[in-house]
Amino acid sequence: MIEFSVVDWAAWAPGLTERSQWMGWAGAPFLPQGEDTPALAEIPAMQRRRIERLGRMAIQAACWCEDGQGADSQVPLVFASRHGDVARSMDLLGSLVDDQPLSPTGFGLSVHNAIAALYSIARGHRGNYLALSAGQSTVEAACLEAVGLLGDGASEVRIVVYESPLPDVYAEFADEPDPFFAWCWRLAPAGTAGGTDLSLSWQVAGDAEPTAPGVLPHALDLHRFLLAGDPLLQHVTQGQRWSWRRRG
């Protein structure tokens, strides 16, 4: 079991751009829909032009959740996404099929840590960052990484979770809803003043069936769990039963 405190959060999704909107949504959740894109005014225009919609959402949430030290702090970052910017990868594969040369810029921006790198460059962040993916357990893996960094001496870690719809060619493999969304949590050691203490435990699921898809994808449902104040959220996937609990 691990424990930590969420001391702040930020989130962006189509139609959900204000904290008050997110708090209302947590009480009556729905799948975000729309074509909106964050303004991302924190990033210079020349750099912003290179960032696609998913990256803009992730970086916007990260910017809104920067701590009092500003972007140029040593706070470690964990970027977490099941599929990353898979649409860019599909564009590259389409170029290969059409026997067209690959765009070096497109390739560089398609790798899984590209969004984290764009944020780091644009905001002058000099701290440690990593990018990971772990199926429906992606947020759990991100929190495990974050608590490890806290254990190594970091006073705080930010996790940035972001997703987008799968391209049509992969739609048959989708195992949960897949809207556009991004959120960021600032994590600190459990018991930090002003934070919300959470615990995360896990065990082998045995013969338990995987949790059936709900209205929300698991990663977005976890953000709802935080905002709604629920005491417990359990999720079975990939042979594991994950249990989230609110402490105190």
Coordinates of C-alpha atoms in Angstrom, one line a residue:
M1 CA 0.0 0.0 0.0
I2 CA 1.1 3.6 -0.7
E3 CA -0.2 6.8 0.8
F4 CA 0.1 10.4 -0.4
S5 CA -1.6 13.7 -0.3
V6 CA -3.1 15.6 -3.3
V7 CA -2.4 19.3 -2.4
D8 CA -3.7 20.8 -5.7
W9 CA -5.2 19.8 -9.0
A10 CA -6.0 21.2 -12.5
A11 CA -7.9 19.7 -15.4
W12 CA -9.0 20.5 -18.9
A13 CA -11.5 18.8 -21.2
P14 CA -14.0 20.1 -23.8
G15 CA -16.7 22.1 -22.0
L16 CA -14.8 21.7 -18.6
T17 CA -12.3 24.5 -18.3
E18 CA -13.1 26.0 -14.9
R19 CA -12.7 24.4 -11.4
S20 CA -16.3 25.2 -10.6
Q21 CA -17.4 23.3 -13.8
W22 CA -15.3 20.3 -12.8
M23 CA -16.7 20.3 -9.3
G24 CA -20.3 20.3 -10.7
W25 CA -19.3 17.6 -13.2
A26 CA -18.0 15.3 -10.3
G27 CA -21.5 15.2 -8.9
A28 CA -23.1 14.4 -12.2
P29 CA -20.4 13.0 -14.5
F30 CA -20.7 12.8 -18.2
L31 CA -18.3 12.0 -21.1
P32 CA -16.7 15.3 -22.3
Q33 CA -17.4 16.1 -25.9
G34 CA -16.5 18.9 -28.2
E35 CA -13.9 20.4 -30.5
D36 CA -12.5 23.0 -28.1
T37 CA -8.7 23.4 -27.7
P38 CA -6.9 25.2 -24.8
A39 CA -5.6 28.6 -25.6
L40 CA -2.3 27.7 -23.8
A41 CA -1.3 31.3 -23.4
E42 CA 1.6 30.3 -21.1
I43 CA 3.5 29.0 -24.1
P44 CA 5.1 31.3 -26.7
A45 CA 3.3 31.3 -30.1
M46 CA 6.2 29.8 -32.1
Q47 CA 6.4 26.8 -29.8
R48 CA 2.6 26.5 -29.4
R49 CA 2.2 26.0 -33.1
R50 CA 4.1 22.6 -32.9
I51 CA 1.8 21.2 -30.2
E52 CA -1.3 19.2 -31.2
R53 CA -4.6 19.2 -29.4
L54 CA -3.7 16.4 -26.9
G55 CA -0.4 18.0 -26.1
R56 CA -2.1 21.4 -25.5
M57 CA -4.5 19.8 -23.1
A58 CA -1.8 18.0 -21.1
I59 CA 0.5 21.1 -21.0
Q60 CA -2.4 23.4 -20.1
A61 CA -3.2 21.2 -17.1
A62 CA 0.5 21.1 -16.1
C63 CA 0.8 24.9 -16.4
W64 CA -2.3 25.5 -14.3
C65 CA -0.9 23.2 -11.6
E66 CA 2.5 24.7 -11.3
D67 CA 3.5 25.2 -7.7
G68 CA 4.5 28.5 -6.0
Q69 CA 8.1 28.2 -7.2
G70 CA 6.9 28.5 -10.9
A71 CA 7.7 26.3 -13.8
D72 CA 11.5 26.5 -13.4
S73 CA 11.4 24.4 -10.2
Q74 CA 13.0 21.1 -9.5
V75 CA 9.6 19.4 -8.9
P76 CA 9.7 16.0 -10.7
L77 CA 7.0 15.3 -13.3
V78 CA 5.3 12.1 -14.3
F79 CA 3.5 12.2 -17.6
A80 CA 1.1 9.3 -18.0
S81 CA -1.1 8.3 -21.0
R82 CA -2.3 4.9 -22.3
H83 CA -1.8 5.7 -25.9
G84 CA -0.1 9.1 -26.1
D85 CA -0.4 11.1 -29.3
V86 CA -1.2 7.9 -31.3
A87 CA -2.7 10.0 -34.1
R88 CA 0.7 11.3 -35.0
S89 CA 2.0 7.7 -35.2
M90 CA -0.9 6.8 -37.6
D91 CA 0.0 9.7 -39.8
L92 CA 3.6 8.4 -40.0
L93 CA 2.4 4.9 -40.8
G94 CA 0.2 6.3 -43.5
S95 CA 3.2 8.0 -45.1
L96 CA 5.0 4.7 -45.1
V97 CA 2.0 3.0 -46.8
D98 CA 2.0 5.8 -49.4
D99 CA 5.7 5.4 -49.9
Q100 CA 6.2 9.0 -48.8
P101 CA 9.2 10.3 -46.8
L102 CA 8.7 10.6 -43.1
S103 CA 8.7 13.9 -41.4
P104 CA 11.6 14.1 -38.9
T105 CA 9.6 16.6 -36.8
G106 CA 6.5 14.4 -37.0
F107 CA 8.6 11.4 -35.8
G108 CA 10.2 13.4 -33.0
L109 CA 6.8 14.5 -31.7
S110 CA 5.2 11.1 -31.9
V111 CA 7.4 9.4 -29.2
H112 CA 5.7 8.9 -25.9
N113 CA 7.7 11.4 -24.0
A114 CA 7.4 14.2 -26.6
I115 CA 4.6 16.1 -24.8
A116 CA 6.7 16.0 -21.5
A117 CA 9.7 17.3 -23.5
L118 CA 7.7 20.1 -25.1
Y119 CA 6.5 21.2 -21.7
S120 CA 10.0 21.1 -20.2
I121 CA 11.5 23.1 -23.1
A122 CA 8.7 25.7 -23.3
R123 CA 8.5 26.3 -19.5
G124 CA 12.2 26.0 -18.8
H125 CA 11.6 23.1 -16.3
R126 CA 14.9 21.6 -15.2
G127 CA 13.6 18.9 -12.9
N128 CA 13.3 15.2 -13.5
Y129 CA 10.5 14.0 -15.7
L130 CA 9.4 10.7 -17.2
A131 CA 6.6 9.4 -19.4
L132 CA 4.8 6.0 -18.9
S133 CA 2.0 3.8 -20.1
A134 CA 0.4 0.8 -18.3
G135 CA -3.0 0.1 -19.9
Q136 CA -5.9 0.7 -17.6
S137 CA -3.4 0.8 -14.7
T138 CA -1.6 3.9 -16.1
V139 CA -2.6 6.2 -13.3
E140 CA -1.7 3.6 -10.6
A141 CA 1.7 3.2 -12.2
A142 CA 2.1 7.0 -12.3
C143 CA 1.3 7.2 -8.6
L144 CA 3.7 4.4 -7.7
E145 CA 6.5 6.3 -9.6
A146 CA 5.5 9.5 -7.8
V147 CA 5.6 8.0 -4.4
G148 CA 9.0 6.5 -5.2
L149 CA 10.3 9.9 -6.1
L150 CA 8.8 11.3 -2.8
G151 CA 10.6 8.5 -1.0
D152 CA 13.9 9.6 -2.7
G153 CA 13.5 13.0 -1.2
A154 CA 11.3 15.0 -3.5
S155 CA 9.1 17.4 -1.5
E156 CA 6.4 17.2 -4.2
V157 CA 5.7 15.4 -7.5
R158 CA 3.3 16.4 -10.2
I159 CA 1.5 13.7 -12.3
V160 CA -0.1 14.7 -15.6
V161 CA -2.6 12.3 -17.1
Y162 CA -4.0 12.8 -20.6
E163 CA -5.9 10.8 -23.2
S164 CA -7.5 11.1 -26.6
P165 CA -9.8 9.0 -28.8
L166 CA -8.2 6.1 -30.6
P167 CA -8.0 6.4 -34.4
D168 CA -10.8 4.6 -36.2
V169 CA -8.5 1.8 -37.3
Y170 CA -8.0 0.8 -33.6
A171 CA -11.6 1.5 -32.5
E172 CA -12.4 -2.2 -32.2
F173 CA -9.7 -2.7 -29.6
A174 CA -11.1 0.1 -27.3
D175 CA -11.9 -1.4 -23.9
E176 CA -13.4 1.8 -22.3
P177 CA -14.7 5.2 -23.4
D178 CA -11.9 7.4 -24.8
P179 CA -12.7 11.1 -24.8
F180 CA -10.2 14.0 -24.9
F181 CA -9.2 15.0 -21.3
A182 CA -6.2 16.0 -19.2
W183 CA -5.6 16.5 -15.5
C184 CA -2.7 17.1 -13.2
W185 CA -2.3 16.3 -9.5
R186 CA 0.3 17.8 -7.2
L187 CA 1.4 15.0 -4.8
A188 CA 3.1 15.4 -1.5
P189 CA 3.8 13.1 1.5
A190 CA 0.7 11.9 3.3
G191 CA -0.4 14.3 6.1
T192 CA 0.7 17.5 4.2
A193 CA -1.4 20.4 5.5
G194 CA -4.2 21.4 3.2
G195 CA -4.0 18.2 1.1
T196 CA -6.4 15.3 0.6
D197 CA -4.9 12.1 1.8
L198 CA -5.4 9.0 -0.4
S199 CA -4.1 5.4 -0.2
L200 CA -3.7 3.0 -3.0
S201 CA -3.5 -0.8 -2.4
W202 CA -3.5 -3.7 -4.8
Q203 CA -3.8 -7.5 -4.8
V204 CA -4.1 -10.3 -7.3
A205 CA -7.6 -10.3 -8.6
G206 CA -7.8 -14.1 -8.9
D207 CA -11.0 -15.1 -10.8
A208 CA -12.6 -11.7 -10.5
E209 CA -13.9 -10.3 -13.7
P210 CA -12.4 -7.1 -15.0
T211 CA -14.4 -4.0 -14.1
A212 CA -17.0 -3.4 -16.8
P213 CA -16.6 -0.2 -18.8
G214 CA -18.6 2.7 -17.3
V215 CA -19.6 6.1 -18.4
L216 CA -16.0 7.4 -17.9
P217 CA -12.6 5.8 -18.7
H218 CA -10.8 4.7 -15.5
A219 CA -8.3 7.5 -15.5
L220 CA -11.0 10.2 -15.7
D221 CA -13.1 8.3 -13.1
L222 CA -10.2 8.6 -10.7
H223 CA -10.2 12.4 -11.0
R224 CA -14.0 12.3 -10.4
F225 CA -13.3 10.2 -7.3
L226 CA -10.9 12.8 -5.9
L227 CA -13.3 15.7 -6.5
A228 CA -16.5 13.9 -5.4
G229 CA -15.1 12.9 -2.0
D230 CA -16.0 9.3 -2.4
P231 CA -14.5 7.0 0.4
L232 CA -13.6 4.1 -1.9
L233 CA -13.0 3.3 -5.5
Q234 CA -12.0 -0.2 -6.7
H235 CA -11.0 -1.3 -10.2
V236 CA -10.1 -4.7 -11.5
T237 CA -7.9 -4.8 -14.6
Q238 CA -4.9 -6.8 -16.0
G239 CA -5.3 -9.4 -13.2
Q240 CA -5.0 -6.8 -10.4
R241 CA -7.6 -5.3 -8.0
W242 CA -6.7 -1.7 -7.3
S243 CA -8.3 -0.1 -4.2
W244 CA -8.3 3.7 -3.7
R245 CA -9.3 5.0 -0.3
R246 CA -9.7 8.5 1.1
R247 CA -7.9 8.8 4.5
G248 CA -9.2 10.7 7.5

